[in-house]
XYZ file of C-alpha atoms in Angstrom:
385
model
C 87.796 120.736 95.618
C 88.174 118.981 99.298
C 84.224 118.832 99.058
C 84.311 117.643 95.650
C 86.989 114.414 96.839
C 85.203 114.065 99.902
C 82.043 112.953 97.757
C 83.546 111.377 95.477
C 84.855 109.338 98.774
C 81.851 108.688 99.782
C 80.365 107.184 96.896
C 83.533 104.676 96.516
C 83.111 103.345 99.956
C 79.185 102.769 99.513
C 79.368 101.291 96.388
C 82.671 99.139 98.202
C 80.468 97.818 100.371
C 77.822 97.053 98.198
C 80.463 95.351 95.387
C 81.531 93.288 98.431
C 78.589 92.151 101.005
C 76.928 91.189 97.550
C 79.663 89.093 96.170
C 79.872 87.942 99.728
C 76.426 87.115 99.878
C 76.116 85.056 96.408
C 79.897 83.613 96.491
C 79.977 80.185 95.461
C 82.641 76.960 95.773
C 85.278 77.908 93.515
C 87.309 75.191 91.393
C 90.265 75.799 93.700
C 90.225 76.649 97.387
C 92.020 79.924 97.212
C 90.648 82.100 94.410
C 91.463 85.625 93.708
C 90.965 87.426 96.896
C 94.372 85.797 98.496
C 96.617 87.035 95.889
C 94.964 90.230 96.566
C 95.026 89.848 100.187
C 98.580 89.074 99.712
C 99.290 91.687 97.203
C 98.158 93.992 99.509
C 99.741 92.863 102.705
C 103.051 92.820 100.642
C 102.746 96.841 99.676
C 101.818 97.388 103.631
C 104.291 95.588 104.926
C 107.120 96.453 102.496
C 106.008 100.497 102.311
C 107.018 99.948 106.188
C 110.530 98.514 105.745
C 110.968 101.646 103.346
C 109.375 103.741 106.506
C 112.614 101.926 108.588
C 115.117 103.495 106.445
C 114.022 106.927 108.233
C 111.937 105.828 111.694
C 114.850 103.524 112.814
C 118.157 104.033 110.709
C 117.899 107.594 110.942
C 118.344 108.774 107.330
C 116.714 111.927 106.536
C 118.121 112.930 103.150
C 120.808 115.085 101.723
C 118.281 118.313 103.136
C 116.223 116.753 105.467
C 113.863 115.725 102.739
C 112.713 112.534 104.396
C 111.270 114.628 107.305
C 108.193 116.366 105.040
C 107.515 113.127 103.647
C 107.813 110.301 106.432
C 103.835 111.046 107.313
C 102.522 110.337 103.661
C 104.771 106.781 104.637
C 103.111 105.538 108.151
C 99.581 106.228 106.533
C 99.915 104.737 103.241
C 100.799 101.507 105.125
C 98.390 101.974 107.775
C 95.360 102.455 105.020
C 97.239 99.489 102.724
C 96.396 97.320 105.484
C 93.043 97.182 104.864
C 92.468 95.919 101.808
C 93.896 92.682 102.733
C 91.886 92.404 106.227
C 88.258 92.732 103.956
C 89.569 90.220 101.277
C 90.896 87.457 103.492
C 87.999 88.161 106.364
C 86.070 87.622 103.341
C 87.458 84.579 101.961
C 87.602 82.887 104.842
C 83.829 83.599 106.021
C 80.302 83.284 104.554
C 79.576 87.142 104.580
C 81.086 90.513 106.427
C 79.218 89.493 110.164
C 80.016 85.754 109.757
C 83.779 86.811 109.567
C 84.008 87.629 113.031
C 83.196 84.540 113.944
C 86.305 83.518 113.730
C 87.649 85.975 116.638
C 84.391 85.548 118.674
C 82.566 81.911 119.245
C 78.583 82.491 120.434
C 77.430 79.057 120.273
C 76.739 78.750 123.640
C 77.878 81.927 124.770
C 79.513 84.971 123.957
C 83.381 84.924 124.598
C 86.703 85.188 122.634
C 88.470 83.074 121.108
C 92.103 82.471 119.345
C 93.570 78.873 117.304
C 97.702 79.531 118.511
C 98.218 76.494 116.009
C 96.641 77.383 113.012
C 99.078 80.046 111.163
C 96.085 81.900 109.551
C 95.117 83.103 113.237
C 98.358 84.271 114.227
C 97.929 86.238 110.492
C 95.071 88.139 111.775
C 96.207 88.949 114.562
C 99.595 90.043 113.668
C 98.120 91.981 110.954
C 96.183 93.446 114.313
C 99.188 94.185 115.962
C 100.760 96.189 113.351
C 97.971 98.310 112.380
C 97.724 99.108 116.177
C 101.398 100.504 115.572
C 101.389 102.219 112.842
C 98.635 104.141 114.116
C 100.724 104.458 116.774
C 103.030 105.718 114.737
C 100.994 108.117 113.065
C 99.217 109.677 115.779
C 102.821 110.197 117.623
C 104.385 111.867 114.121
C 100.705 114.086 113.638
C 101.009 115.319 117.772
C 104.998 115.837 117.145
C 104.190 118.633 115.361
C 102.284 120.380 117.389
C 104.395 119.519 120.612
C 108.016 120.328 121.140
C 107.551 118.015 123.975
C 106.957 114.741 121.548
C 109.071 115.666 119.389
C 112.161 115.941 121.443
C 111.055 112.089 122.720
C 113.514 110.608 119.891
C 114.061 107.487 122.336
C 109.852 107.021 122.266
C 109.778 107.571 118.274
C 112.848 104.833 117.868
C 110.868 102.540 120.059
C 107.498 102.915 118.729
C 109.445 102.653 114.696
C 111.457 98.924 116.106
C 107.754 98.005 116.955
C 106.238 98.003 113.651
C 109.711 96.854 111.797
C 109.439 93.872 113.939
C 106.215 93.185 113.623
C 106.727 93.481 109.541
C 109.102 91.065 109.915
C 106.323 88.556 112.285
C 103.879 89.554 109.465
C 106.828 88.486 106.561
C 107.871 85.309 108.097
C 104.152 84.357 109.627
C 102.913 84.895 105.659
C 105.365 82.915 104.581
C 105.120 79.728 106.629
C 101.246 79.661 105.779
C 102.118 79.167 102.445
C 105.513 77.477 103.286
C 103.395 74.485 105.383
C 101.150 73.632 102.814
C 103.002 69.829 101.588
C 100.048 69.624 99.331
C 101.289 71.755 97.277
C 104.955 71.182 97.021
C 105.914 74.441 94.939
C 105.015 76.452 98.199
C 106.138 74.250 100.242
C 109.610 74.893 102.007
C 111.197 78.299 104.021
C 111.442 79.415 100.612
C 107.877 81.896 100.478
C 109.023 83.425 103.930
C 112.346 84.651 101.905
C 110.308 85.697 98.584
C 108.369 87.730 100.231
C 110.486 89.737 102.058
C 112.178 91.124 98.854
C 109.094 91.374 96.688
C 106.987 93.333 99.571
C 110.326 95.815 99.729
C 109.924 95.783 95.911
C 105.897 96.414 95.733
C 105.656 98.727 98.286
C 108.679 100.920 97.592
C 106.474 101.079 94.610
C 103.105 102.142 96.114
C 104.534 104.308 98.182
C 106.867 105.957 95.543
C 103.081 106.779 93.465
C 101.340 107.740 96.632
C 104.086 110.288 97.401
C 104.496 111.565 93.742
C 101.152 112.815 93.954
C 102.324 116.143 96.794
C 106.322 116.087 95.638
C 105.697 119.147 93.875
C 104.116 120.733 95.793
C 106.538 119.375 98.425
C 110.069 120.658 97.282
C 111.317 116.925 96.992
C 110.477 116.180 93.241
C 114.204 114.828 92.712
C 114.754 113.650 96.057
C 111.420 111.051 95.518
C 112.878 109.986 92.035
C 116.173 109.892 93.100
C 115.453 107.677 96.566
C 112.853 105.244 95.332
C 114.368 104.355 92.043
C 117.938 104.210 93.904
C 115.446 101.149 96.665
C 114.263 99.373 93.454
C 117.684 99.496 92.037
C 118.940 97.427 94.721
C 115.661 95.077 95.464
C 114.284 94.064 91.053
C 117.984 92.078 90.653
C 118.118 90.658 94.234
C 114.413 89.927 93.545
C 114.793 87.936 90.237
C 117.302 85.992 91.331
C 115.006 84.678 94.377
C 112.299 84.294 92.067
C 115.202 82.940 89.201
C 116.206 80.037 92.106
C 112.492 79.172 92.909
C 112.276 77.928 89.336
C 115.282 76.168 88.941
C 115.151 74.053 92.356
C 111.666 73.341 91.783
C 113.104 71.653 88.435
C 114.804 69.334 90.363
C 111.858 68.333 92.844
C 109.523 66.553 89.945
C 106.272 66.995 92.348
C 107.071 71.372 92.497
C 107.848 71.368 88.337
C 104.463 70.042 87.664
C 103.505 73.880 89.354
C 106.757 75.522 87.594
C 106.243 74.000 84.656
C 102.806 75.100 84.193
C 103.943 78.774 85.250
C 106.516 79.438 82.507
C 105.254 77.845 80.589
C 102.758 80.978 79.556
C 103.653 83.705 77.647
C 102.084 85.533 80.361
C 104.966 84.702 82.703
C 107.617 85.978 80.729
C 105.797 89.248 79.758
C 104.575 89.891 83.755
C 107.267 88.358 85.939
C 109.904 88.560 84.122
C 109.974 91.617 81.584
C 107.491 94.344 83.167
C 108.267 93.199 86.765
C 112.363 92.413 85.979
C 113.541 94.104 83.329
C 111.799 96.898 82.181
C 111.585 98.710 85.959
C 114.964 98.206 86.394
C 116.421 100.104 83.132
C 113.930 102.350 83.636
C 114.434 102.857 87.117
C 118.205 103.421 86.552
C 117.879 106.206 83.903
C 115.739 107.825 86.824
C 118.634 107.711 89.510
C 120.618 109.043 87.847
C 118.440 111.638 85.956
C 116.489 112.218 89.125
C 113.496 112.467 86.697
C 110.073 111.613 88.336
C 108.519 110.849 85.363
C 110.651 107.849 85.034
C 109.932 106.846 88.344
C 106.173 106.612 88.042
C 106.745 104.857 84.622
C 108.818 102.282 86.527
C 106.580 101.968 89.765
C 103.234 101.634 88.138
C 104.901 98.970 85.889
C 105.748 97.498 89.540
C 102.127 97.613 90.919
C 100.615 95.645 87.941
C 102.890 93.259 86.962
C 103.675 92.550 90.819
C 100.067 91.844 91.146
C 100.068 89.108 87.884
C 102.951 88.066 89.179
C 101.877 86.740 93.285
C 98.581 85.778 90.996
C 100.356 83.107 89.001
C 102.781 82.100 92.313
C 99.355 81.570 94.252
C 96.900 80.218 91.998
C 98.557 77.893 89.442
C 100.124 75.634 91.735
C 96.672 74.784 93.308
C 95.671 74.028 89.589
C 98.608 71.978 88.994
C 97.924 69.301 92.277
C 94.214 69.173 91.341
C 95.101 68.210 87.888
C 98.005 65.645 89.719
C 95.274 64.034 91.200
C 92.552 63.661 88.841
C 95.192 61.984 86.448
C 93.708 62.069 83.056
C 90.450 62.090 83.947
C 89.857 65.670 83.670
C 90.939 68.994 83.087
C 91.196 71.949 85.973
C 90.348 75.293 84.649
C 90.188 78.243 86.930
C 89.108 82.195 86.078
C 87.382 84.340 88.601
C 83.888 84.421 89.231
C 81.548 88.303 88.780
C 80.966 87.406 93.050
C 85.160 87.168 93.692
C 85.626 90.029 91.212
C 82.634 91.785 93.266
C 84.664 91.395 96.131
C 88.165 92.881 95.376
C 86.705 95.525 93.398
C 84.439 96.463 96.124
C 87.953 96.028 98.286
C 90.425 97.683 95.879
C 87.568 100.986 95.493
C 86.745 100.790 99.694
C 91.580 101.829 99.862
C 91.496 104.525 97.384
C 88.621 105.950 99.464
C 90.374 105.483 102.403
C 93.490 107.412 100.383
C 91.737 110.285 99.548
C 89.623 110.574 103.216
C 93.282 110.699 104.600
C 95.140 113.013 102.599
C 91.502 115.401 103.474
C 90.970 115.079 107.247
C 95.113 113.960 108.418
C 97.064 116.896 108.403
C 100.175 114.911 106.467
C 101.941 117.377 105.215
C 104.985 118.963 106.949
C 103.309 122.395 109.001
C 100.019 121.578 108.670
C 98.259 121.560 112.614
C 95.562 118.708 113.603
C 91.992 120.080 112.793
C 90.102 117.043 112.738
C 89.169 113.897 115.144
C 90.111 114.395 118.331
C 93.304 111.528 118.438
C 94.957 113.220 116.374
C 94.860 117.087 118.271
C-alpha cells in the first residue's frame, strides 16, 4: 500500500512538472493581466495562512480539546499549512515569469554579474519574501513538534513552542495584510481599491483554511479516535466564520453600489447566475446549515460535505472577485469599441493542473515519510530525527 502511494506521488510530481514546464514555455499574453494563476495563487495562499490561524488556537491560545484531542492532530495541521504554500508559490512565480528558470530572476540579478536584489517598494516582492519567511517558520514549527515527540527536554520547553507559534501567527497576519495591499492599492481596478480587501482575505482564509484542514484531518480521524471532536471542532469554526464572511461580502457589494466605478465590476458579478449558486448558496448558505447540524450531531459525514462545498465554491468565489473586475475595467476603457471575454487558456490550465498535482503528491509523501501521528517515531529525513 505504501509503495503504491509512493509510486503514485512520484507519477503525480513528474506529470505536474511536465505540465508546468510545458505550460510556461508555450503560454502567450492573455486578454487580462492577471488570469487563472492569480486566483489559484490567492486561493492556496488563503488555504495555507487560514490553516495557520486555525493551528494557532492550539499553539498560541492553548486550546487542546475536552480530552486533549488537539494534541493528536496538530502535526497534521502544521504540515497541511506548509504543503498548501507550495502550489501558491508555483502559480505566482509562473505567472510573473516566462518559465521556471526565469522565475529566479525576481531575486537573482545576473546581467552585470551575479547578485541578489530586492525591491522594497514592490508589494509583490514583499509577498514572495513573506511567504518564504512563513514557510521557513512552518518548517521550524513542524520540526519542533516532531522532535519533541522523542525528546522530553524539548517537549518541556513550552516557551520555545510559544515563540515559534507566535512567529508563525505574526507572519500569517503580515501575509494577509500585504496580500490585501497588493490588490487594495490598484487604483485602476476600483472594485479592489481600498482596505476592505485585507479584511475580506482574512476572514475568507479562516473559513477556507479550516475547511481544507478539516478535509485533510478527516482522513486520519477514525484511526486517531478523534472523529467526534473533529466534526464538532471544525464545524464550530465554520459556524463562526461563515456569517462574518457573508457580512463582509455583502458589505463589499453594497458599498460598491454607491461607487459608480466600482459598481461596474460588481454589477457584472452579481448579474451572473453562478454568483448566486457558488458565492451565495454553496459558499455561505448551505455549508453554514450543514455545519450547524454537523456541530450538534458531531457528524463527520456532514462536516466533510460542508468542507467540500467550501473548498470548491471558495475557489470559484476568488475567481469571480479577481477576474471580473479586470474585465469590467478594460470594457469601460474600450467603451463601445469592443467586448472583452476571458476564458483560461490551455496553457494556464496546464500550469494550474500541474501545481495541483504537485500539491497532492506532497500531501501523500508527507504522510508516508513524516511521523505526523502521535507516538510515531522519526524514521526518515535527518532533520526530523
